[in-house]
Structures are given as structure tokens and as C-alpha cells.
Coordinates of C-alpha atoms in Angstrom, one line a residue:
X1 CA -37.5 -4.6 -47.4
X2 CA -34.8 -2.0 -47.5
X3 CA -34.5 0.6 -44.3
X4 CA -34.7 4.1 -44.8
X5 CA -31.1 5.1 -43.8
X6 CA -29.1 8.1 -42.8
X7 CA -25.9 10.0 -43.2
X8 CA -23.5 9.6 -40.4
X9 CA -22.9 10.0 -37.4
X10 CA -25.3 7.0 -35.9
X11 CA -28.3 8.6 -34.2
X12 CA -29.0 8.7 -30.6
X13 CA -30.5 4.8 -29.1
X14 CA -33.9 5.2 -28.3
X15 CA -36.2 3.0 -26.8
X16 CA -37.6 0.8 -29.2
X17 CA -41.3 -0.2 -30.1
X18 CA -39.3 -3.5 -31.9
X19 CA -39.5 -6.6 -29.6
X20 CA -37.5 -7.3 -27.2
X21 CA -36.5 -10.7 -28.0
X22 CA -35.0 -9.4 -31.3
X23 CA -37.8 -10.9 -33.4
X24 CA -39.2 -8.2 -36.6
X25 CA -41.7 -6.1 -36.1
X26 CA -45.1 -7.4 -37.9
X27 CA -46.1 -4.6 -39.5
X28 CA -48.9 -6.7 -41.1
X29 CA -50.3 -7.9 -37.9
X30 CA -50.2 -4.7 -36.2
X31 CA -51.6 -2.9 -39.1
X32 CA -54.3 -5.3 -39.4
X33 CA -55.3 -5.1 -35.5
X34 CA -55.5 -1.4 -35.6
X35 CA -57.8 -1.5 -38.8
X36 CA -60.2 -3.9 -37.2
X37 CA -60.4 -1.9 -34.2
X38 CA -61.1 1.6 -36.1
X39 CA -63.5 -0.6 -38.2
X40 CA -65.5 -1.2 -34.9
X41 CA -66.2 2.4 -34.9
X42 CA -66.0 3.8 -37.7
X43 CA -69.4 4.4 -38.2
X44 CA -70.6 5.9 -35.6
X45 CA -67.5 7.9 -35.2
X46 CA -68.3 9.8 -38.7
X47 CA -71.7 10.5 -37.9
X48 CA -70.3 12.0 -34.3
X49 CA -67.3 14.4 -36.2
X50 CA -64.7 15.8 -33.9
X51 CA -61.4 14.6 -32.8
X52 CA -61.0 10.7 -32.6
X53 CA -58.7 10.8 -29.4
X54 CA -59.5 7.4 -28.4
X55 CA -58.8 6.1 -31.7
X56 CA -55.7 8.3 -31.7
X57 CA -54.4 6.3 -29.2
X58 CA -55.1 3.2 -30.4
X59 CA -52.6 4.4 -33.1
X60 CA -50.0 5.5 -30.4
X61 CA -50.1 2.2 -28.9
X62 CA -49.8 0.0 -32.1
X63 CA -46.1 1.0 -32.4
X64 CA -46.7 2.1 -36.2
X65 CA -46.0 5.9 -35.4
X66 CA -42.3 4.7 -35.3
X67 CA -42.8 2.9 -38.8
X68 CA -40.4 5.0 -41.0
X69 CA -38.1 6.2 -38.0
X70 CA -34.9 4.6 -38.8
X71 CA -33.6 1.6 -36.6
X72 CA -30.7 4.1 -35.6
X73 CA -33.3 6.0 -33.9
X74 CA -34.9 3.2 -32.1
X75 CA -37.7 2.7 -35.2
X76 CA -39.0 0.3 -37.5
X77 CA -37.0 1.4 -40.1
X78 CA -39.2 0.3 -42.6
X79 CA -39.4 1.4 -46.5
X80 CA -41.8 3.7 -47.7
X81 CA -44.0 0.8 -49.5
X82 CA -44.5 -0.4 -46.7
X83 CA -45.6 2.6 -45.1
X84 CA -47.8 3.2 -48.0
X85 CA -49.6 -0.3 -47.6
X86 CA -50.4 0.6 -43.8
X87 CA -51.9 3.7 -45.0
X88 CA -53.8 1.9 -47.8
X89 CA -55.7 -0.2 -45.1
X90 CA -56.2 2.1 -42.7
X91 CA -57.8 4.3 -45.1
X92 CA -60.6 1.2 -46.4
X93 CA -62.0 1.2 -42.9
X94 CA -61.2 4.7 -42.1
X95 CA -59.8 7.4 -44.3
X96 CA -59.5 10.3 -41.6
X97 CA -57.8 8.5 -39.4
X98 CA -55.4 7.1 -41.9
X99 CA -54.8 10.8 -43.0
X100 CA -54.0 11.7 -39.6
X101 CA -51.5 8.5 -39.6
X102 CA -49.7 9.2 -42.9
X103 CA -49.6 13.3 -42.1
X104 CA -47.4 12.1 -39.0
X105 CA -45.1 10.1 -41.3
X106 CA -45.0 12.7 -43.6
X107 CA -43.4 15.0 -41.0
X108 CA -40.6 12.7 -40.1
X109 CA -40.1 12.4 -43.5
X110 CA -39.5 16.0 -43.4
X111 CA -37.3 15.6 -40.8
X112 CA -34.9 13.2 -42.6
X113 CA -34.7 15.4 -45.4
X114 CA -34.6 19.0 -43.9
X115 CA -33.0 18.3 -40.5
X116 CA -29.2 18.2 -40.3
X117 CA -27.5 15.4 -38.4
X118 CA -28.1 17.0 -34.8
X119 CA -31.9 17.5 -35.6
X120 CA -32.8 14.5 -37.0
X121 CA -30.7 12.4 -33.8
X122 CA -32.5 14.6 -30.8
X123 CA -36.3 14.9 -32.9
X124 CA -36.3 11.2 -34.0
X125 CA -35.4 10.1 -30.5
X126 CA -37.2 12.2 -28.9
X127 CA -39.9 11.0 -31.1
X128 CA -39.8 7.3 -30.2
X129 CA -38.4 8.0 -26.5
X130 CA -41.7 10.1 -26.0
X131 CA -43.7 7.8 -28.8
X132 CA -44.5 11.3 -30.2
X133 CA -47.7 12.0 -32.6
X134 CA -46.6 15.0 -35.3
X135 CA -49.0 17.3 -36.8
X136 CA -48.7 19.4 -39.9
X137 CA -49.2 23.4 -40.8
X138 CA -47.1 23.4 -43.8
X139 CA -49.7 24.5 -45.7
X140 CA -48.0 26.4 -48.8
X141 CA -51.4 27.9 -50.1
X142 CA -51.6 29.6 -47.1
X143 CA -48.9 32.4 -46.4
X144 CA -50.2 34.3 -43.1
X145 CA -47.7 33.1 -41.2
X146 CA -44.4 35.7 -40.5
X147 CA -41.1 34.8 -39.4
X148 CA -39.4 38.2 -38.2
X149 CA -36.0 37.8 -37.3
X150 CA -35.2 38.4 -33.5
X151 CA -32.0 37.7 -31.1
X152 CA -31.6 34.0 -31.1
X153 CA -34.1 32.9 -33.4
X154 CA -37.6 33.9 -35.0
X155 CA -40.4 35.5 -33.8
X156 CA -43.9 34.0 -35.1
X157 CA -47.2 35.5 -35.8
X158 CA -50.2 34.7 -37.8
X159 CA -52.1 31.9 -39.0
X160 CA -52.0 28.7 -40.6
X161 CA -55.4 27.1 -41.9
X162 CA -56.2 23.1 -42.6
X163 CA -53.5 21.6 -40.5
X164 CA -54.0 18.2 -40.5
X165 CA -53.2 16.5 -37.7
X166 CA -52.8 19.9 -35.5
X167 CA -55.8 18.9 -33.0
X168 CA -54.2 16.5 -30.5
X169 CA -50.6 16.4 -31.8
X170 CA -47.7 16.9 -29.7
X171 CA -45.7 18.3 -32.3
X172 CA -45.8 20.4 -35.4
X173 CA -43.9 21.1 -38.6
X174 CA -45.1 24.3 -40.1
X175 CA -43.9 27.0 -43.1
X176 CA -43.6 30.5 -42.5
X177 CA -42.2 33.9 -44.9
X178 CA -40.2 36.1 -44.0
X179 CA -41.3 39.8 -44.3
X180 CA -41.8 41.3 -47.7
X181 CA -40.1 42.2 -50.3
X182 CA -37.6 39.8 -49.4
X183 CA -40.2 37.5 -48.9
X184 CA -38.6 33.8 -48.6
X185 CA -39.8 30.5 -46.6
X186 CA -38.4 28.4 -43.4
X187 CA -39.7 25.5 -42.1
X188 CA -39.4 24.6 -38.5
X189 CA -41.0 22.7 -35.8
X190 CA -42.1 23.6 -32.3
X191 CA -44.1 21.6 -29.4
X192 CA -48.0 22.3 -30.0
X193 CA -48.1 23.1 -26.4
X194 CA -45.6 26.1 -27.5
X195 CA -46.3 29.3 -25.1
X196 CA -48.6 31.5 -28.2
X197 CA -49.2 28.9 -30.2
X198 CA -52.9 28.2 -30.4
X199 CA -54.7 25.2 -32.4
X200 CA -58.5 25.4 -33.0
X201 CA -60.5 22.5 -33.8
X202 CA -62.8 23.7 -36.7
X203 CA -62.8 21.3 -38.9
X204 CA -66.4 21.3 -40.3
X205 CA -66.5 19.8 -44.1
X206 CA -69.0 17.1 -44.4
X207 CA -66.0 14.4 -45.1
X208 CA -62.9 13.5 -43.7
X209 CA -64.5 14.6 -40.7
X210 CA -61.6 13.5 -38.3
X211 CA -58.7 14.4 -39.6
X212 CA -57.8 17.1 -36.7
X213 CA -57.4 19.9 -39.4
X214 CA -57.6 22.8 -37.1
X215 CA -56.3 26.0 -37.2
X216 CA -53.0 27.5 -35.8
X217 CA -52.3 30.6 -34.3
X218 CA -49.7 32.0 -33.9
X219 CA -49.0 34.8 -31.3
X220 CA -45.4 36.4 -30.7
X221 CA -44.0 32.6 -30.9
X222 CA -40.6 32.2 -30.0
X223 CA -38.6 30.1 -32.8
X224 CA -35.3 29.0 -31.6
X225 CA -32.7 28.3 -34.2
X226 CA -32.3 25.2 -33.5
X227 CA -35.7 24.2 -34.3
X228 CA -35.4 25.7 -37.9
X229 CA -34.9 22.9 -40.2
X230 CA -34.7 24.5 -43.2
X231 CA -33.7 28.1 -43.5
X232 CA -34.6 31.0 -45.3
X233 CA -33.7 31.5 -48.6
X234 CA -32.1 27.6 -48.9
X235 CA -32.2 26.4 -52.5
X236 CA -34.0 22.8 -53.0
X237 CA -32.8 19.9 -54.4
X238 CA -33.7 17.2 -56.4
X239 CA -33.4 15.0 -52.9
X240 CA -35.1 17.8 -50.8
X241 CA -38.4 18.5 -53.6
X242 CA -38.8 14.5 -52.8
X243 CA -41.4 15.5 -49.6
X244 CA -44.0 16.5 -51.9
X245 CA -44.0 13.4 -53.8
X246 CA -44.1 11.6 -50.8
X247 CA -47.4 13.9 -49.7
X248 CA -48.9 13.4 -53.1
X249 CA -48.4 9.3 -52.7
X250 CA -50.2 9.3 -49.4
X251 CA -53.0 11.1 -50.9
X252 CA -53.1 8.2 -53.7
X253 CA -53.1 5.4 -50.8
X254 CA -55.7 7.4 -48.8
X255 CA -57.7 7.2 -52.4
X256 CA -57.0 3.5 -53.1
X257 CA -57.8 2.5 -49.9
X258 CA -61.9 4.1 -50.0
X259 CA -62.0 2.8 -53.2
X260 CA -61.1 -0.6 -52.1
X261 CA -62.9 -0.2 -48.7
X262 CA -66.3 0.6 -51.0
X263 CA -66.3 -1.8 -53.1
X264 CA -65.7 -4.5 -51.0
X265 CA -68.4 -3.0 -48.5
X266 CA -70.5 -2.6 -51.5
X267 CA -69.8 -6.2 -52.6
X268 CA -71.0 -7.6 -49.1
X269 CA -74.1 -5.9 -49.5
X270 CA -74.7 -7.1 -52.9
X271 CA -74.3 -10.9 -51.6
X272 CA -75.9 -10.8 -48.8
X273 CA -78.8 -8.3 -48.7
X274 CA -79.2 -7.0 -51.7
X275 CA -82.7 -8.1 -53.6
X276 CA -82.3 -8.7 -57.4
X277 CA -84.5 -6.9 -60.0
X278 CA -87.7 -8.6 -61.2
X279 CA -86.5 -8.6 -64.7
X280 CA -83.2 -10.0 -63.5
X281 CA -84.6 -13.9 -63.9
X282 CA -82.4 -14.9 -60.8
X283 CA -82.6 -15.5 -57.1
X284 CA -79.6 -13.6 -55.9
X285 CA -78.7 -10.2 -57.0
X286 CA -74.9 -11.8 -57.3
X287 CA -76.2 -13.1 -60.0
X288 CA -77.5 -11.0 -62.2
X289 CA -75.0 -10.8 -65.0
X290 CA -75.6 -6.8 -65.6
X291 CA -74.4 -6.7 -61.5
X292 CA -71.8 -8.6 -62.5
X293 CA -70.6 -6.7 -65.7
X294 CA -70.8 -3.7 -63.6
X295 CA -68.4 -4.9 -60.7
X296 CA -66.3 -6.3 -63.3
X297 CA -65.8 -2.7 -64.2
X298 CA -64.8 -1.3 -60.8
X299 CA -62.2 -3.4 -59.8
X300 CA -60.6 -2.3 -63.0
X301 CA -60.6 0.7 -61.6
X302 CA -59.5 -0.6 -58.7
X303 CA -56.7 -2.9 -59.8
X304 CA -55.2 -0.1 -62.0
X305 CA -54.9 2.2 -59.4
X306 CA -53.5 0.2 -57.1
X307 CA -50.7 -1.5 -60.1
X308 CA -49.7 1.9 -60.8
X309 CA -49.5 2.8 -56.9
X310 CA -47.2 0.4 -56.5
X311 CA -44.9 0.9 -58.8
X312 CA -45.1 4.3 -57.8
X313 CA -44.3 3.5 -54.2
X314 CA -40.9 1.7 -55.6
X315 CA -39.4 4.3 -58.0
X316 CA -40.2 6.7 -54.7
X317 CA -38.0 4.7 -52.6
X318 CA -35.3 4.1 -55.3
X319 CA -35.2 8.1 -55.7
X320 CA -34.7 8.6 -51.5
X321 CA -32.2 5.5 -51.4
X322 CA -30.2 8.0 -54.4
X323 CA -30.0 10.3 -51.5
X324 CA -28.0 13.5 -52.4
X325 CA -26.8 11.9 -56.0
X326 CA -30.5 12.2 -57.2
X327 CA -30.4 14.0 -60.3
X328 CA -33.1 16.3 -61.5
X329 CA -34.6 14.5 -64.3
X330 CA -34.5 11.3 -62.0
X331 CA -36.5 13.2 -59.8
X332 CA -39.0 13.9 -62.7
X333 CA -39.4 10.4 -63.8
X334 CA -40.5 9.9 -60.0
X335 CA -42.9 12.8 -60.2
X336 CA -44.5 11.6 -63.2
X337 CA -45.1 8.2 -62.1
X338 CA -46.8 9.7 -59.1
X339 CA -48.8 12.0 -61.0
X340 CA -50.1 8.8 -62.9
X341 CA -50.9 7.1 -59.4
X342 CA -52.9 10.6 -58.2
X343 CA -55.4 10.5 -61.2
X344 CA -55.7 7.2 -61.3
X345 CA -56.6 6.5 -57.3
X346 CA -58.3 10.0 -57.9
X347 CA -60.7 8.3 -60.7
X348 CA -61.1 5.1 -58.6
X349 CA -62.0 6.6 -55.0
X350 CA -64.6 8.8 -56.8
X351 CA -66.2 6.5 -59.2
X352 CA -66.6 3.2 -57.2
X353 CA -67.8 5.7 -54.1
X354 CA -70.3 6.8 -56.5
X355 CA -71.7 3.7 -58.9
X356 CA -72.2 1.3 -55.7
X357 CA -75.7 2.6 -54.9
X358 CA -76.6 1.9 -58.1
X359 CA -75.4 -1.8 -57.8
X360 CA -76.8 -2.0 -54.0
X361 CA -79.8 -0.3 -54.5
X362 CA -82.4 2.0 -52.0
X363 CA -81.5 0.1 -48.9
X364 CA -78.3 0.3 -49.3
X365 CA -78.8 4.3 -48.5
X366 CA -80.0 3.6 -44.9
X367 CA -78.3 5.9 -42.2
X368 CA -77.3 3.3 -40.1
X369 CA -74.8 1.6 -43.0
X370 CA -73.4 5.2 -43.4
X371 CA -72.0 3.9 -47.0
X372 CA -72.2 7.4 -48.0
X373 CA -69.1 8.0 -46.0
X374 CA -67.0 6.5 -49.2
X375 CA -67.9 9.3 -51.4
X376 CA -68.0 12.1 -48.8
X377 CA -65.1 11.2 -47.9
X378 CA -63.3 10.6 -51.6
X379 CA -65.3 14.3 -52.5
X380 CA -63.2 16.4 -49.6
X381 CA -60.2 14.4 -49.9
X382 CA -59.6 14.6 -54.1
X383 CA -60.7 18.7 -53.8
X384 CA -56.9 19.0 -52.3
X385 CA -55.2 19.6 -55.4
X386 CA -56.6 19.4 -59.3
X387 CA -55.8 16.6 -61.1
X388 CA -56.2 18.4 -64.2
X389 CA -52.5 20.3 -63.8
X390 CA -51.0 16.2 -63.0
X391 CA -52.9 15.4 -66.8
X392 CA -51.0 18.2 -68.0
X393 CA -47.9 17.4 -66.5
X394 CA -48.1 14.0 -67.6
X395 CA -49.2 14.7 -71.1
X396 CA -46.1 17.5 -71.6
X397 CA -43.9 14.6 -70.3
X398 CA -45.1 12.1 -72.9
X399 CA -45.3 14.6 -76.0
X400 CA -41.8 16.3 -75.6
X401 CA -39.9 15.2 -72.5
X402 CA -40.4 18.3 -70.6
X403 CA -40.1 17.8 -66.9
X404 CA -43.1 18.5 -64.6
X405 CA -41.6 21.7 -62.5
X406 CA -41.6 21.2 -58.5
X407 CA -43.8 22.9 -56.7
X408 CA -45.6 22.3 -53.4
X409 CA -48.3 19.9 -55.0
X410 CA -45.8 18.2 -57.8

């Protein structure tokens, strides 16, 4: 496992979620604890909606918030496969809550690559000094939110929608433009508790339903410029573009993850309650070979996803371990790779949610199982960005070497 690293100087020592005794951190152990415990709920908790702040704590206490937070910082310092494969678990018992956990790793991860060397020291620190939970409004589709230069810093007001994580966070990272005509974008990051700075929970889609996507407002907010981590008008770089390939990859892991947690929920049902047909000519529905044919099917969905995922996972870290020297069309071959990994989870979240009634049959749709939650939640999720423009990224890429352009979703 290789630690995600920064430049000099050292950060700030923090108090450390790593044992005491100087053994590892088992992120496998404590990864697999926190999944069984939102599996104990999980049910009932999507049939309830709202926020999950119980289960949010649970997350708190499992030490995995400080996952990616360098070792400098007092973290984990794990890589980002690593990261991914907590995500991927969390997400087969509970793909809200696994949102909500990868969304917080996603803003440290803006943090590493936005911040500058006194940013990242006091907000990683502070981070696992006050075991903080991040929240994002980054949200590039939505441009409501003004930053109007004032004495010592920014002046905030608007709006930003579908903040995930927002409800329940102690801090955020948001966007916000500049006036027109000059119009140009900072990001930044202020306490959610921030005098003016509102967060309502109104979340109301019939999946993901816990993912704390409120909505800010914002309300003559004070920005100090110190809190600015990227300013105005600052040109990306290969290195800096890398935050939306990190989003994109923990949209494919939220994907694998209810495609995995489906058909293996769908697979327990077929063994042990499921009735086979009358035609079928055998005792269990397990095995009917048509059943079987059919699952055979699936977990190639499944397993491709995931091969792809993986790989994607490693040319991601290989392109952050590059740090500043990443080139541009290294960056692309990263992107494309990713793209692959989108559709693909995309395909297999959607298409296992969907086929398993067909293999479980009318009981299988009873309330109480809730194995509807799969789809619904696969449905919301996969609506965030069209796969349709990663297909035609990819296919330009493979026809005549032309490099997918970096935007917010690519």
C-alpha cells in the first residue's frame, strides 16, 4: 500500500486514530464492523428517509474519516484503492451512507490538491484533532452562488443545491463565481456553523434517501482569505483536474457496491426461499438451470465492473503519486480508464437491481425485504451525470487518440 504523501514542510502532529501501540490500522476489520452495523438498519432506515445521525456517528467512531489524511497529519495515510474498497462495501449494505463517507474523502482530497502548504497542515489537523466530518457544495451545475470581493476576503450570497453531505457536517467545501462579466470560480471552505450560512434538509428523491443532500444558503457570508483554497481565475492542471476523476471513481464504487450488494441479497433469496417453477423439474429453485444461466450472466456484469474498477483505482493513484510532473495526456489515459469503470458499474448497478425479481420471484417484492432499495437507489445515483458523453469520450479516444477534455464530470 503506498501513502498519499505531501510536499514539504511536514504537517502539523495530530492526534491519531492509528493504535497506540504502533500496530497498522485494519482498515478491513474496521470497514467490515461498520458495514455490519449499517446492515443492521439499513432497512428500516430507508423506509424512514432523513438524516442517518446515529449511523453518522458510527462512521465518526470507526476512525475511517481519517483514511486518506496523510500519516503527517495524524491519518491513515492510506491509498486511494483502498479507500475505494471501503466505499465499495459500505455501499452493498448501504449506498447513502457510503455516499456520505466517500463525499467526505472527496473533500480532503480537495484539500491536498487545492490547499497550499499552510492550509492543508491546519485543515488536515484540525480534521483529525477534531475527527471532523466534511460536507460538499461544489456543485458546478449550479452557479447561484456569488463571491463579491470585500476588505479581507469574500462576501458570500446565494445558493447551492444537492450538497451531499451538507446535513450534519461540520465542514464544507463549496464553489462560488465571481460577478459577471468577469465571471470566474473559487473554491473555499468555511465551518457549516458559519454565521449566514444556512443548510436545509430537503432531500426528497425516492433513493439515496440519506445522503444529507440539503441545500445551502448563503447570506452576506464572510469568506476569509485564508479559507480560499483555490482562487479566482487560477488555471488547472493536469494534477489539479485529478479531483474529478477521483469523484467520478467513487460514483463507480457506490455502483459496484449495489450491484454486488443485490446480487448477493438476491442470491440468498434464491437459496433459501425462493420456490422453483412447476415446469422447472427440480426441488430447489438453485437448481433450475435457466436460474442458473441467468445468475451466470450477472456476475459478468458484476465481475467486469469491478476488474475494470480496479484497474481504474491503480492508474488513479499512479497519476496523484506523478504529483505536479503529471502530464496532460497522462491525465487522459486516467480519465479514460475511469470513463470505462463509470459505464460499466453504471450497466451493472442498474441491470442486476433490475433482473433479480425476475430470478426471486413475487415474494421477493414484499415491503418488509425492501430489495427494491437496490434499484431506487442505482436509478437516483446513475441520473448524476450521462454515461452517454463517457461512451463518446471513450469512443473518440479509441478512433483517433483525441483526449477526453476536463470538465467538472470528466
Amino acid at each position: 500500500m503506498s501513502a498519499t504523501t505531501l510536499s514539504p514542510p511536514l504537517l502539523i502532529r495530530a492526534a491519531s486514530p492509528l493504535p497506540s501501540d504502533g500496530r497498522p490500522f485494519d482498515v478491513e476489520a474496521a470497514t467490515e464492523r461498520l458495514a455490519l452495523a449499517l446492515a443492521a438498519t439499513a432497512v428500516e432506515r430507508d423506509r424512514a428517509g432523513g438524516h442517518a445521525a446515529a449511523e453518522r456517528a458510527l462512521i465518526r467512531d470507526s476512525g475511517l474519516l481519517a483514511l486518506v489524511v496523510p500519516r503527517e497529519a495524524g491519518g491513515i495515510g492510506a491509498d486511494w484503492p483502498t479507500l475505494y474498497r471501503s466505499v465499495r462495501r459500505l455501499a452493498e449494505v448501504d449506498s447513502a451512507l457510503a455516499h456520505v463517507f466517500a463525499f467526505h474523502h472527496l473533500q480532503i482530497a480537495s484539500i491536498l490538491l487545492f490547499g497550499n502548504d499552510e492550509q492543508r497542515a491546519r485543515l488536515l489537523g484540525q480534521t483529525i484533532r477534531e475527527r471532523l466530518f466534511w460536507g460538499n457544495a461544489l456543485n458546478p451545475l449550479d452557479p447561484r452562488l456569488v463571491a463579491v470581493r470585500v476588505e479581507g476576503g469574500w462576501q458570500l450570497d446565494g445558493v447551492k443545491s444537492y450538497a451531499s453531505g451538507s446535513v450534519g457536517s461540520d465542514r464544507l467545501l463549496f464553489s462560488a463565481r465571481t460577478p459577471e462579466p468577469n465571471a470566474a470560480v473559487l473554491i473555499a471552505q468555511l465551518a457549516t456553523r458559519t454565521a449566514g450560512l444556512e443548510v436545509r434538509e430537503d432531500w426528497d428523491s425516492f433513493g439515496q434517501r440519506q445522503t444529507d443532500s440539503g441545500t445551502v444558503r448563503f447570506e452576506a457570508v464572510f469568506l476569509p482569505d485564508r479559507e480560499v483554497l483555490q482562487v479566482p481565475g487560477t488555471l488547472p492542471t493536469p494534477r489539479s483536474t485529478l479531483r474529478q476523476l477521483i469523484s467520478q471513481l467513487v460514483m463507480g464504487n457506490v455502483y459496484l457496491g449495489i450491484a454486488r450488494g443485490a446480487f448477493d441479497s438476491a442470491k440468498r433469496f434464491t437459496v433459501d426461499s425462493a420456490r422453483p417453477w412447476l415446469a422447472s423439474g427440480v426441488t430447489r429453485a438453485a437448481d433450475d438451470p435457466y436460474v442458473q444461466h441467468r445468475y451466470g450472466e450477472l456476475w459478468l456484469h458484476v465481475r467486469a465492473a469491478q476488474a475494470v474498477t480496479d484497474a481504474a483505482a491503480l492508474a488513479l493513484q499512479g497519476a496523484l503519486d506523478r504529483g505536479p510532473a503529471l502530464t496532460a495526456a497522462e491525465r487522459a489515459e486516467v480519465a479514460i480508464v475511469v470513463a470505462e469503470a463509470k459505464v460499466l458499474t453504471h450497466r451493472a448497478a442498474i441491470e442486476v437491481s433490475t433482473q433479480l425479481f425476475e430470478l426471486t420471484g413475487a415474494r421477493s417484492t414484499s415491503e418488509k425485504l425492501r430489495l427494491d432499495r437496490f434499484w431506487r437507489n442505482a436509478r437516483v445515483h446513475t441520473l448524476h451525470d450521462p454515461v452517454d458523453y463517457k461512451l463518446r469520450d471513450i469512443g473518440r479516444y479509441r478512433l483517433d487518440g483525441r483526449p477526453p477534455e476536463p470538465t467538472p464530470y470528466s
